[in-house]
XYZ file of C-alpha atoms in Angstrom:
780
model
C -7.851 0.115 55.646
C -9.737 -1.029 52.553
C -10.764 2.551 51.741
C -7.151 3.736 52.055
C -5.978 1.012 49.690
C -8.702 1.926 47.215
C -7.721 5.590 47.416
C -4.054 4.739 46.848
C -5.019 2.599 43.885
C -7.023 5.452 42.366
C -4.119 7.858 42.877
C -1.680 5.429 41.265
C -4.078 4.974 38.350
C -4.441 8.737 37.956
C -0.689 9.233 38.119
C -0.148 6.509 35.526
C -2.764 8.119 33.278
C -1.093 11.516 33.543
C 2.264 9.949 32.746
C 0.857 8.168 29.682
C -0.816 11.392 28.532
C 2.402 13.374 29.002
C 4.521 10.845 27.099
C 1.958 10.662 24.303
C 1.686 14.445 24.043
C 5.482 14.784 24.017
C 5.842 12.203 21.241
C 3.129 13.911 19.198
C 4.646 17.357 19.733
C 8.150 16.210 18.805
C 6.908 14.527 15.614
C 4.811 17.577 14.727
C 7.829 19.828 15.228
C 9.939 17.713 12.851
C 7.136 17.382 10.295
C 6.411 21.127 10.264
C 10.068 21.985 9.736
C 10.311 19.351 7.018
C 7.241 20.141 4.927
C 6.838 23.903 5.283
C 8.320 25.967 2.472
C 8.747 23.058 0.031
C 8.275 23.696 -3.689
C 7.894 21.794 -6.928
C 9.249 23.235 -10.139
C 10.349 22.429 -13.650
C 12.944 23.931 -15.948
C 11.548 26.381 -18.470
C 14.680 27.890 -20.003
C 17.693 25.769 -19.214
C 20.021 26.862 -22.024
C 22.581 29.121 -20.456
C 26.216 29.462 -19.526
C 27.201 30.273 -15.947
C 29.792 32.798 -17.101
C 27.152 34.888 -18.855
C 25.871 37.356 -16.253
C 23.767 40.390 -17.156
C 23.935 43.384 -14.833
C 21.019 45.801 -14.621
C 21.521 49.205 -16.275
C 19.497 50.686 -13.428
C 18.805 48.569 -10.301
C 15.572 50.488 -9.675
C 14.327 49.645 -13.189
C 15.890 46.185 -13.236
C 15.118 43.603 -15.904
C 11.972 42.432 -17.669
C 11.477 38.884 -18.869
C 8.488 37.633 -20.842
C 7.022 34.269 -19.869
C 4.234 32.015 -21.111
C 1.929 29.767 -19.072
C -1.208 27.685 -19.631
C -4.130 26.483 -17.520
C -2.164 23.417 -16.414
C 0.735 25.553 -15.126
C -0.075 27.251 -11.822
C 2.485 29.930 -10.994
C 3.373 29.929 -7.315
C 6.602 31.730 -8.112
C 9.754 31.487 -10.216
C 13.351 30.423 -9.773
C 15.997 32.666 -11.309
C 19.743 32.108 -11.599
C 21.384 35.050 -9.839
C 25.032 35.955 -9.461
C 26.278 37.954 -6.483
C 29.701 38.395 -8.118
C 31.445 36.352 -5.419
C 30.401 38.522 -2.488
C 27.571 38.944 -0.003
C 25.168 41.579 -1.276
C 22.777 43.596 0.852
C 19.472 45.104 -0.033
C 16.016 43.987 -1.168
C 15.124 42.149 -4.360
C 11.651 42.582 -5.897
C 9.962 40.399 -8.492
C 6.570 41.487 -9.875
C 4.347 39.476 -12.188
C 2.592 41.700 -14.731
C -0.256 40.839 -17.072
C -0.340 41.679 -20.772
C -1.536 45.195 -20.022
C 1.310 45.807 -17.575
C -0.846 45.599 -14.427
C 0.758 43.975 -11.380
C -0.915 40.669 -10.513
C 1.316 39.555 -7.680
C 4.914 39.615 -6.607
C 7.442 38.989 -3.882
C 10.308 40.636 -2.018
C 13.518 38.889 -0.957
C 16.440 39.826 1.282
C 19.447 39.838 -1.032
C 21.691 38.326 1.617
C 19.991 34.995 0.884
C 21.612 35.004 -2.562
C 25.018 33.393 -2.196
C 27.180 32.733 -5.226
C 25.879 31.206 -8.458
C 22.657 29.392 -7.772
C 18.956 29.258 -8.579
C 16.963 31.268 -6.075
C 13.303 30.462 -5.427
C 10.964 33.458 -5.269
C 7.459 32.632 -4.045
C 4.698 35.075 -4.945
C 2.384 36.578 -2.361
C -0.533 34.900 -4.140
C -0.327 32.127 -6.729
C -1.617 32.806 -10.222
C -3.669 30.237 -12.143
C -3.779 30.993 -15.886
C -7.246 30.512 -17.351
C -6.361 30.071 -21.024
C -3.680 28.538 -23.186
C -0.503 30.501 -23.929
C -1.178 33.252 -21.397
C 1.565 35.865 -21.608
C 3.033 37.489 -18.512
C 6.020 39.670 -17.771
C 8.453 39.337 -14.894
C 9.740 42.675 -13.612
C 12.896 42.043 -11.585
C 14.542 44.925 -9.732
C 16.319 45.603 -6.446
C 17.245 48.273 -3.945
C 20.944 47.904 -2.988
C 22.106 48.963 0.447
C 25.307 50.455 -1.021
C 26.673 51.109 -4.487
C 28.906 48.019 -4.155
C 25.890 45.699 -3.752
C 25.478 44.583 -7.353
C 23.337 41.691 -8.562
C 23.370 39.947 -11.932
C 21.197 37.461 -13.852
C 22.556 34.419 -15.659
C 21.206 34.151 -19.217
C 21.502 32.320 -22.506
C 22.327 33.890 -25.881
C 22.549 33.058 -29.560
C 20.376 30.782 -31.695
C 18.780 27.683 -30.197
C 19.898 24.188 -31.279
C 18.255 23.087 -34.517
C 16.365 20.180 -32.987
C 14.894 22.453 -30.308
C 13.838 25.430 -32.379
C 10.568 26.904 -31.102
C 7.952 29.109 -32.594
C 7.244 32.547 -31.216
C 4.592 31.291 -28.779
C 6.797 28.783 -26.964
C 9.317 28.805 -24.154
C 11.849 25.958 -24.072
C 10.984 23.175 -21.612
C 13.742 20.684 -20.832
C 12.695 17.975 -18.293
C 16.301 16.793 -17.927
C 18.566 19.785 -17.282
C 21.706 17.625 -17.423
C 20.961 16.777 -21.040
C 21.382 20.378 -22.136
C 23.353 22.109 -19.407
C 26.178 22.960 -21.801
C 23.862 24.473 -24.398
C 23.671 28.245 -24.636
C 20.558 29.618 -26.327
C 17.928 32.330 -26.162
C 14.311 32.582 -27.224
C 13.960 35.784 -29.264
C 10.189 35.815 -28.670
C 10.829 36.484 -24.939
C 13.966 38.576 -24.588
C 15.553 39.570 -21.323
C 15.807 43.363 -21.334
C 17.126 46.062 -19.024
C 20.746 44.971 -18.898
C 23.849 47.027 -19.388
C 24.313 45.286 -22.757
C 22.009 43.460 -25.169
C 23.808 40.495 -26.740
C 23.453 39.994 -30.453
C 20.696 37.466 -31.089
C 18.948 38.317 -27.822
C 19.109 36.884 -24.338
C 16.746 34.848 -22.140
C 17.156 34.428 -18.374
C 17.759 31.003 -16.916
C 14.289 30.330 -15.590
C 12.211 27.750 -13.717
C 8.521 27.839 -12.779
C 7.466 27.030 -9.215
C 4.302 25.035 -9.864
C 3.500 24.042 -6.297
C 4.367 25.386 -2.865
C 3.607 23.915 0.520
C 3.645 27.167 2.484
C 2.784 26.599 6.167
C 0.742 23.450 5.602
C 2.595 21.406 8.248
C 0.416 22.463 11.189
C -2.792 21.661 9.292
C -1.484 18.192 8.533
C -0.394 17.459 12.099
C -3.449 18.642 14.058
C -6.017 16.005 12.932
C -3.492 13.154 13.106
C -2.335 14.212 16.582
C -5.905 14.538 17.897
C -6.941 11.102 16.626
C -3.809 9.328 17.867
C -4.030 10.977 21.291
C -7.688 9.926 21.533
C -6.774 6.390 20.461
C -4.055 5.975 23.098
C -5.850 7.616 26.009
C -9.245 6.116 25.157
C -7.761 2.622 25.013
C -5.889 3.169 28.282
C -9.096 4.354 29.978
C -11.101 1.369 28.703
C -8.424 -1.155 29.651
C -7.414 0.046 33.110
C -10.187 2.350 34.343
C -13.362 0.792 32.958
C -11.827 -2.701 32.787
C -13.879 -3.305 29.655
C -13.890 -6.640 27.885
C -11.279 -7.537 25.288
C -13.718 -7.172 22.393
C -14.739 -3.624 23.404
C -11.122 -2.530 23.896
C -10.024 -3.974 20.558
C -13.045 -2.488 18.766
C -12.258 1.012 20.053
C -8.532 0.765 19.379
C -8.972 -0.651 15.868
C -11.570 1.996 14.975
C -9.476 4.890 16.312
C -6.172 3.728 14.851
C -7.861 2.814 11.570
C -9.243 6.351 11.431
C -5.723 7.665 12.006
C -4.378 5.544 9.150
C -7.124 6.815 6.847
C -5.731 10.303 7.475
C -2.061 9.303 7.418
C -1.926 7.353 4.135
C -1.790 9.771 1.162
C -4.326 9.176 -1.627
C -3.593 5.976 -3.558
C -0.278 5.460 -1.755
C -1.287 2.150 -0.114
C -0.437 -1.193 -1.780
C -2.152 -1.300 -5.220
C -4.737 1.202 -3.998
C -5.347 2.594 -7.476
C -6.345 -0.887 -8.673
C -8.680 -1.489 -5.738
C -10.194 1.976 -6.151
C -11.068 1.126 -9.751
C -12.710 -2.123 -8.624
C -14.729 -0.463 -5.845
C -15.752 2.464 -8.075
C -16.896 0.036 -10.767
C -18.880 -1.968 -8.229
C -20.553 1.189 -6.883
C -21.493 2.195 -10.433
C -23.118 -1.170 -11.095
C -25.025 -0.923 -7.814
C -26.403 2.398 -9.072
C -27.376 0.946 -12.454
C -24.477 2.625 -14.255
C -21.721 0.995 -16.357
C -18.662 -0.365 -14.596
C -15.224 -1.191 -15.972
C -15.313 -1.625 -19.741
C -12.830 -4.020 -21.338
C -11.262 -3.677 -24.746
C -8.108 -4.344 -26.758
C -5.475 -2.047 -28.157
C -3.831 -2.249 -31.591
C -1.468 -4.978 -30.363
C -4.247 -7.144 -28.940
C -3.458 -6.316 -25.330
C -6.400 -6.016 -22.965
C -7.357 -2.515 -21.850
C -9.731 -1.305 -19.147
C -11.714 1.917 -19.240
C -13.702 3.181 -16.265
C -16.626 5.606 -16.750
C -16.315 8.284 -14.056
C -17.829 11.553 -12.927
C -16.207 14.672 -14.308
C -15.139 15.660 -10.770
C -13.333 12.313 -10.269
C -11.645 11.697 -13.614
C -8.770 14.241 -13.249
C -7.542 12.558 -10.040
C -7.821 8.887 -11.020
C -4.468 7.175 -11.538
C -3.167 3.976 -13.067
C -0.124 3.886 -10.771
C 0.649 4.448 -7.097
C 0.064 7.968 -5.811
C 2.852 10.214 -4.650
C 3.908 10.639 -1.040
C 5.422 13.684 0.603
C 3.822 16.977 1.470
C 2.334 17.430 -2.004
C 0.618 14.067 -1.726
C -1.364 15.598 1.153
C -1.620 19.100 -0.274
C -3.622 17.910 -3.262
C -6.485 17.146 -0.843
C -6.504 20.712 0.478
C -6.180 22.147 -3.038
C -9.204 20.183 -4.242
C -11.567 19.785 -1.257
C -14.469 18.619 -3.430
C -17.544 19.799 -1.544
C -21.169 18.991 -2.326
C -23.321 19.312 -5.426
C -21.194 17.365 -7.907
C -23.031 15.706 -10.766
C -23.496 11.946 -10.599
C -23.406 11.442 -14.365
C -20.499 9.360 -15.697
C -19.361 11.667 -18.478
C -15.635 10.806 -18.572
C -13.662 7.691 -19.538
C -10.370 6.942 -17.758
C -7.860 4.190 -18.495
C -7.359 2.123 -15.346
C -5.691 -1.035 -14.109
C -8.606 -3.287 -13.182
C -8.315 -5.899 -10.409
C -8.118 -9.511 -11.519
C -11.106 -11.732 -10.675
C -12.663 -9.408 -8.065
C -15.374 -10.803 -5.799
C -18.227 -8.570 -4.590
C -17.398 -9.234 -0.929
C -13.865 -7.896 -1.364
C -14.933 -4.374 -2.284
C -18.363 -4.175 -0.683
C -17.390 -1.794 2.196
C -15.484 0.600 -0.055
C -18.164 0.435 -2.751
C -20.848 1.354 -0.206
C -18.738 4.346 0.858
C -18.364 5.462 -2.763
C -22.076 4.930 -3.335
C -23.051 7.136 -0.389
C -20.523 9.826 -1.320
C -21.796 9.955 -4.886
C -25.397 10.172 -3.716
C -24.385 13.144 -1.539
C -22.575 14.741 -4.474
C -19.192 14.759 -2.728
C -16.003 15.402 -4.685
C -13.197 12.931 -5.290
C -11.159 13.262 -2.098
C -14.148 13.354 0.297
C -15.435 10.275 -1.541
C -12.058 8.601 -1.092
C -12.034 9.300 2.647
C -15.639 8.163 3.168
C -14.820 4.865 1.456
C -11.818 4.438 3.721
C -14.056 4.996 6.750
C -16.405 2.252 5.552
C -13.400 -0.039 5.160
C -12.276 0.749 8.728
C -15.808 0.049 9.998
C -15.862 -3.356 8.274
C -12.442 -4.331 9.630
C -13.412 -3.157 13.112
C -16.598 -5.213 13.116
C -14.921 -8.409 11.867
C -11.923 -8.241 14.212
C -13.981 -7.278 17.275
C -16.338 -10.174 16.574
C -13.364 -12.516 16.218
C -12.001 -11.404 19.612
C -15.436 -11.814 21.204
C -15.877 -15.345 19.815
C -12.324 -16.508 20.583
C -12.102 -18.615 23.755
C -10.707 -17.196 26.963
C -6.935 -17.239 26.872
C -6.811 -16.673 23.102
C -8.534 -13.304 22.857
C -5.321 -11.339 23.307
C -3.779 -13.238 20.371
C -6.492 -12.109 17.962
C -6.430 -8.610 19.443
C -2.665 -8.245 19.020
C -2.852 -9.492 15.422
C -5.715 -7.128 14.598
C -3.860 -4.125 16.040
C -0.730 -4.559 13.924
C -0.107 -1.543 11.667
C -0.206 -3.746 8.568
C -3.859 -4.637 8.982
C -4.812 -1.162 10.190
C -3.105 0.541 7.237
C -4.904 -1.776 4.812
C -8.202 -1.030 6.549
C -7.521 2.705 6.325
C -7.134 2.524 2.535
C -8.640 0.829 -0.497
C -7.612 -2.798 -0.277
C -9.230 -6.102 -1.103
C -7.215 -7.600 1.768
C -9.273 -5.708 4.370
C -12.283 -8.016 4.186
C -10.102 -11.070 3.507
C -8.056 -10.405 6.634
C -11.121 -9.794 8.787
C -12.849 -12.914 7.470
C -9.727 -15.018 8.103
C -9.536 -13.834 11.726
C -13.237 -14.520 12.258
C -13.091 -17.960 10.601
C -10.087 -18.961 12.727
C -11.757 -17.716 15.909
C -14.937 -19.670 15.141
C -12.960 -22.861 14.529
C -10.788 -22.485 17.643
C -13.863 -21.782 19.744
C -15.647 -24.841 18.391
C -12.575 -27.013 19.055
C -12.092 -25.947 22.663
C -15.652 -25.471 23.913
C -17.608 -28.514 25.002
C -21.028 -27.250 23.963
C -22.601 -27.860 20.590
C -21.941 -25.299 17.871
C -25.050 -23.255 17.118
C -26.717 -23.209 13.725
C -25.735 -19.565 13.297
C -22.062 -20.294 13.808
C -22.205 -23.262 11.422
C -23.786 -21.033 8.806
C -21.106 -18.406 9.425
C -18.359 -21.005 8.973
C -19.908 -22.195 5.715
C -20.301 -18.667 4.323
C -16.805 -17.590 5.363
C -15.257 -20.709 3.804
C -17.141 -20.044 0.565
C -15.895 -16.434 0.492
C -12.398 -16.749 1.923
C -10.810 -19.201 -0.508
C -11.998 -17.496 -3.729
C -11.116 -14.043 -2.386
C -7.445 -14.997 -2.009
C -6.300 -18.209 -3.627
C -3.497 -18.926 -1.153
C -5.943 -19.259 1.768
C -7.698 -22.359 0.440
C -6.030 -24.569 3.053
C -7.511 -22.532 5.913
C -10.903 -24.216 5.445
C -9.399 -27.455 6.795
C -9.515 -25.878 10.250
C -13.046 -27.332 10.482
C -11.690 -30.897 10.493
C -10.497 -30.968 14.151
C -13.937 -29.835 15.360
C -15.385 -32.777 17.272
C -18.430 -34.652 16.026
C -20.289 -34.000 19.285
C -19.914 -30.233 18.761
C -21.542 -30.558 15.321
C -24.470 -32.741 16.336
C -23.151 -36.232 15.694
C -20.908 -38.064 13.263
C -23.245 -37.913 10.264
C -23.977 -34.205 10.610
C -20.306 -33.531 11.234
C -19.256 -35.322 8.052
C -21.938 -33.621 5.966
C -21.059 -30.193 7.325
C -17.321 -30.581 6.780
C -17.922 -31.909 3.272
C -20.128 -28.902 2.481
C -17.467 -26.522 3.758
C -14.780 -28.117 1.589
C -17.004 -28.316 -1.503
C -18.084 -24.662 -1.162
C -14.506 -23.472 -0.711
C -13.066 -25.622 -3.497
C -15.821 -24.781 -5.996
C -15.453 -21.059 -5.400
C -11.670 -21.330 -5.499
C -11.677 -23.089 -8.878
C -14.197 -20.627 -10.330
C -12.117 -17.631 -9.249
C -8.683 -19.081 -9.980
C -9.248 -21.561 -12.812
C -7.316 -19.488 -15.347
C -4.377 -19.101 -12.983
C -4.278 -22.852 -12.320
C -4.353 -23.532 -16.056
C -1.521 -21.055 -16.576
C 0.520 -22.773 -13.863
C 0.238 -26.101 -15.696
C 0.683 -24.528 -19.147
C 3.731 -26.638 -20.074
C 2.414 -29.948 -18.737
C 1.297 -32.761 -21.049
C -2.054 -33.308 -19.308
C -3.154 -35.913 -21.863
C -0.412 -38.309 -20.825
C -1.264 -37.727 -17.172
C -4.900 -38.568 -17.806
C -3.917 -41.716 -19.674
C -1.837 -42.801 -16.686
C -3.981 -41.616 -13.784
C -7.512 -42.416 -14.969
C -6.907 -46.186 -15.268
C -5.282 -46.105 -11.848
C -8.348 -44.391 -10.405
C -10.651 -46.948 -12.023
C -8.604 -49.819 -10.636
C -8.561 -48.137 -7.248
C -12.357 -47.864 -7.326
C -12.649 -51.541 -8.209
C -10.385 -52.400 -5.314
C -12.583 -50.320 -3.036
C -15.699 -52.195 -4.155
C -13.953 -55.525 -3.656
C -12.852 -54.386 -0.218
C -16.421 -53.545 0.703
C -17.583 -57.004 -0.378
C -14.704 -59.130 0.892
C -13.091 -57.095 3.648
C -13.937 -59.668 6.312
C -11.520 -62.168 4.810
C -8.080 -61.640 6.301
C -6.110 -62.666 3.224
C -8.086 -60.328 1.002
C -7.594 -57.368 3.311
C -3.825 -57.422 2.936
C -3.963 -58.236 -0.762
C -6.343 -55.334 -1.437
C -4.222 -52.931 0.559
C -1.109 -53.990 -1.373
C -2.868 -53.678 -4.734
C -4.232 -50.220 -3.952
C -0.800 -49.121 -2.817
C 0.850 -50.367 -6.003
C -1.809 -48.724 -8.174
C -1.515 -45.389 -6.436
C 2.275 -45.587 -6.475
C 2.323 -46.360 -10.190
C -0.182 -43.628 -11.030
C 1.463 -41.026 -8.824
C 4.934 -41.902 -10.037
C 3.822 -41.658 -13.651
C 2.217 -38.256 -12.997
C 5.388 -36.956 -11.357
C 7.510 -38.323 -14.217
C 5.299 -36.609 -16.789
C 5.409 -33.337 -14.850
C 9.178 -33.501 -14.511
C 9.604 -34.024 -18.247
C 7.057 -31.432 -19.322
C 9.140 -28.362 -18.561
C 10.021 -26.014 -21.344
C 13.564 -26.256 -22.631
C 15.172 -23.208 -24.147
C 18.183 -22.923 -26.371
C 20.823 -20.302 -25.530
C 19.578 -18.265 -28.482
C 15.992 -18.352 -27.190
C 17.105 -17.349 -23.702
C 19.125 -14.437 -25.072
C 16.238 -13.282 -27.282
C 13.846 -13.452 -24.324
C 15.713 -10.868 -22.215
C 13.723 -7.637 -21.841
C 15.298 -4.146 -21.628
C 15.052 -4.300 -17.811
C 17.147 -7.487 -17.793
C 14.289 -9.880 -16.913
C 13.421 -12.905 -19.010
C 10.024 -13.167 -20.664
C 9.925 -16.832 -19.621
C 8.560 -17.580 -16.152
C 8.405 -20.635 -13.915
C 5.716 -23.281 -14.363
C 5.035 -26.603 -12.630
C 6.787 -28.501 -15.407
C 9.772 -26.160 -15.421
C 10.092 -26.377 -11.622
C 10.139 -30.180 -11.590
C 12.560 -30.388 -14.509
C 14.871 -27.739 -12.965
C 14.733 -28.661 -9.281
C 18.250 -27.498 -8.449
C 17.609 -24.063 -9.927
C 14.303 -23.805 -8.056
C 15.839 -24.832 -4.725
C 18.641 -22.302 -5.172
C 16.101 -19.592 -5.977
C 14.081 -20.369 -2.841
C 17.203 -20.453 -0.661
C 18.341 -17.075 -1.984
C 14.871 -15.672 -1.400
C 14.820 -16.745 2.253
C 18.323 -15.549 3.067
C 17.956 -12.190 1.313
C 14.299 -11.309 1.871
C 13.342 -12.808 5.264
C 13.851 -9.504 7.170
C 11.732 -7.719 4.568
C 8.974 -10.316 4.951
C 8.974 -9.829 8.727
C 8.733 -6.081 8.238
C 5.857 -6.525 5.818
C 4.079 -8.896 8.191
C 3.849 -6.360 11.020
C 3.549 -3.231 8.872
C 7.021 -1.729 9.138
C 6.978 -0.866 5.406
C 4.301 1.832 5.148
C 2.694 2.595 1.816
C 3.438 0.668 -1.358
C 6.791 -0.950 -0.445
C 7.806 -1.609 -4.056
C 7.402 2.070 -4.974
C 8.026 4.167 -1.884
C 10.799 2.245 -0.054
C 9.827 3.614 3.367
C 10.939 1.674 6.452
C 10.199 2.075 10.154
C 13.084 1.978 12.598
C 14.278 -1.474 13.567
C 13.685 -0.779 17.268
C 10.002 -0.181 16.528
C 9.896 -3.173 14.195
C 11.251 -5.430 16.952
C 8.582 -4.140 19.343
C 5.908 -4.846 16.741
C 7.190 -8.423 16.533
C 7.464 -8.862 20.304
C 3.938 -7.741 21.191
C 2.172 -10.638 19.357
C 4.735 -13.067 20.778
C 3.947 -11.841 24.297
C 0.228 -12.227 23.519
C 0.774 -15.935 22.849
C 2.195 -16.621 26.323
C -0.066 -18.751 28.525
C -0.408 -18.511 32.272
C 1.439 -21.198 34.205
C -1.749 -22.805 35.545
C -3.670 -22.533 32.274
C -4.219 -25.907 30.569
C -3.179 -26.524 26.982
C -5.491 -24.769 24.551
C -4.995 -27.249 21.706
C -4.393 -30.972 21.655
C -1.781 -32.592 19.434
C -4.016 -33.446 16.407
C -5.286 -29.860 16.327
C -1.735 -28.515 16.431
C -0.767 -30.758 13.513
C -3.694 -29.507 11.449
C -2.876 -25.880 12.248
C 0.758 -26.396 11.319
C -0.240 -27.928 8.000
C -2.631 -25.037 7.347
C 0.158 -22.508 7.882
C 2.473 -24.518 5.619
C -0.198 -24.749 2.919
C -0.687 -20.983 2.897
C 3.063 -20.385 2.695
C 3.421 -23.026 -0.033
C 0.590 -21.669 -2.164
C 1.985 -18.164 -1.730
C 5.374 -19.287 -3.036
C 3.839 -21.191 -5.966
C 1.605 -18.253 -6.877
C 4.626 -15.939 -6.861
C 6.829 -18.390 -8.745
C 4.579 -18.550 -11.798
C 5.159 -14.815 -12.345
C 8.902 -14.960 -11.613
C 11.295 -14.779 -14.598
C 13.514 -17.839 -14.893
C 16.659 -15.679 -14.656
C 15.607 -14.003 -11.378
C 17.691 -14.426 -8.238
C 14.744 -14.161 -5.812
C 11.059 -14.963 -6.074
C 8.968 -12.001 -7.226
C 5.784 -10.856 -5.544
C 6.043 -12.418 -2.073
C 5.019 -9.995 0.652
C 4.946 -10.557 4.380
C 1.410 -9.189 4.685
C 0.086 -12.277 2.905
C 0.881 -14.313 6.044
C -1.002 -11.974 8.374
C -4.285 -13.986 8.186
C -2.511 -17.068 9.575
C -0.643 -15.133 12.279
C -3.185 -16.107 14.994
C -2.616 -19.758 14.061
C 1.158 -19.366 14.386
C 0.775 -17.570 17.716
C -1.524 -20.296 19.056
C 1.059 -22.907 18.083
C 3.831 -20.854 19.678
C 1.892 -20.538 22.928
C 1.531 -24.303 23.209
C 5.296 -24.846 23.286
C 5.520 -23.824 26.974
C 8.787 -21.997 26.304
C 7.529 -19.050 28.371
C 4.745 -18.949 30.924
C 3.286 -16.005 32.827
C 2.598 -16.194 36.548
C -0.376 -13.849 36.345
C -2.831 -12.471 33.834
C -1.015 -10.086 31.456
C -3.769 -9.764 28.849
C -4.552 -6.121 29.682
C -0.905 -5.142 29.594
C -0.454 -6.877 26.239
C -3.511 -5.121 24.810
C -2.248 -1.757 26.051
C 1.223 -2.409 24.639
C -0.288 -3.359 21.281
C -2.159 -0.050 21.132
C 0.855 2.035 22.190
C 3.302 0.391 19.786
C 0.809 0.517 16.916
C 0.180 4.219 17.560
C 3.943 4.849 17.595
C 4.253 3.048 14.259
C 1.444 5.164 12.808
C 3.149 8.336 14.044
C 6.507 7.395 12.550
C 4.819 6.380 9.292
C 3.206 9.822 9.141
C 6.616 11.457 9.531
C 8.050 9.210 6.799
C 5.206 9.990 4.412
C 5.607 13.725 4.983
C 9.359 13.678 4.601
C 9.495 11.460 1.516
């Protein structure tokens, strides 16, 4: 009987595995089908000669001889093809169109053939050459030979052209072809370039003629399959490997999370186009600079322009400089194609011979960019090119995030492991890990710090010296790395004295943790704090507060000497209260009356061309304009809360400010539900946290949210309707805390252990989000 039950169980497991594999393969195949049909055959082009009139159509004197059109191109203008404005004379024409590209000697370099039935009415028609041509020198002259073979004598084709002199402000010399970035600005103009006449027509207009012409400078071809194969293989391995570990091997939570995070992080490193992640170009500059300093080479160099504004120049290798950006990278098929066009390879020089203007990160800490910098360092030692170096650095970032989150899950007490696992497997954290981001290490350290604290709170045994050292180091690194996470270090307070070796050791340890975090925080964020209080009269505050502190100290000494006398106890308490009340009230009054006041003329003069004011919020301005601040915060919550939830779970792939990509709401809801399900306790499981611990955790979460709002407010213009700069991903480090608090409410309870199902669901939903993000990136 037992053997039959075991056999049935194995068959059910095998059937479930086959079903999961089939569903996964179907989802991957369907996405690949859509991606391939979206990205294949896409082209990029710009207008070369856009001065024409649609009623000017030149017929060929002899279709077999056709037309010739001179063109000019340089080394920065690859020619994948051309776009010509044809006219089919209001009918469907049959036959074959040929376009040959000839060099200066008249030799055919490349060309293309096109079925004339594709030409319908008046429209630009793209003609992609058999092989692209890459000019090797400036002002390289070519000739387009355009001719066709009609099926019948009635199948006639014409070219739209421009005639007459060019506008005065756009006159060109004989070596130039007009280039108009905005075709709408000159669509009514009608001009020709006499240096490159269109010949072969039935008539030659006086003053010459030039065909309406566009260069195809990039072409995707059949790249879709090459993009889909690696992503599909990695995602299939991630889903099936996690399913096998969870249900077949019944591996521990830490091993399952480690595998899933590593595999999905690898997928995100392939999915996210170069420098398309949040502020990736800034973090790349910081990591590259750090790698250079580790190799004894110069890092970011600071300077000032003619207006006194700070500038940053990064010495780079000659193979890296052409691809470095000071803004977010492009998405779409050509964001991926640039990797295939410039594979890099080995043997690149390590000398920093180029200087590139970059946007340097503010107050970077070595720990923030250490994984990525090590990846850059190794890639440069191997002589790899830019894009292989970029990918290797992303792999190091994934490895760091995997190690920190797996360790957090391993340390977390039983019953809380699935919470940390579900938070670590959200697409937001995985996408950051699979790119250049300072938040990768910050997020991993926050998870590990929280897990260490929760473990110390719930376990009865004494905390080891190694874990105490880890808590101290993480507190010293976490707060300076991201200013808004300073309050997280207070999670050490609920740890019992017996777990830390007695009351004295406990107090010393907690004091050291707070001092290390606060000292590092002030060193890294001192300038920002000073800027926040820029409009406050600090001298008046010192005059009011310092005497109050001195009196308070005197009261404390008197208390120590006379605290046994009942009458003195109450008198001292009352005096201290009055002193603190007077000092605090004076400080608040000074702050409230220190805000900047602007006249209507100053406000009008401070409006920038984009409509934003040059004046931003400060502590003094907030307290002196409370109603305006409250209204701003209320508008922010009502208008932006859904966006913050999307950012928290990773439903806004890429740089959300630039790319505006959004996952479907059905998938977003699933991403929100999985962590909520992870917080559910079993019915018989005792409470994980007592009431004092829950209060501390709630205050920690509020402190992070409050500091995030304040940090965003100081960069928000005073005429804004919502707070600038708040992103949901900033709350991801405190998500385990919120889930622990949610699980203690006993709103839902599970009758049996659902941890494996939750872990599996987290992997499946995260993989689905990665797959949809890939489709969005490709189709953008």
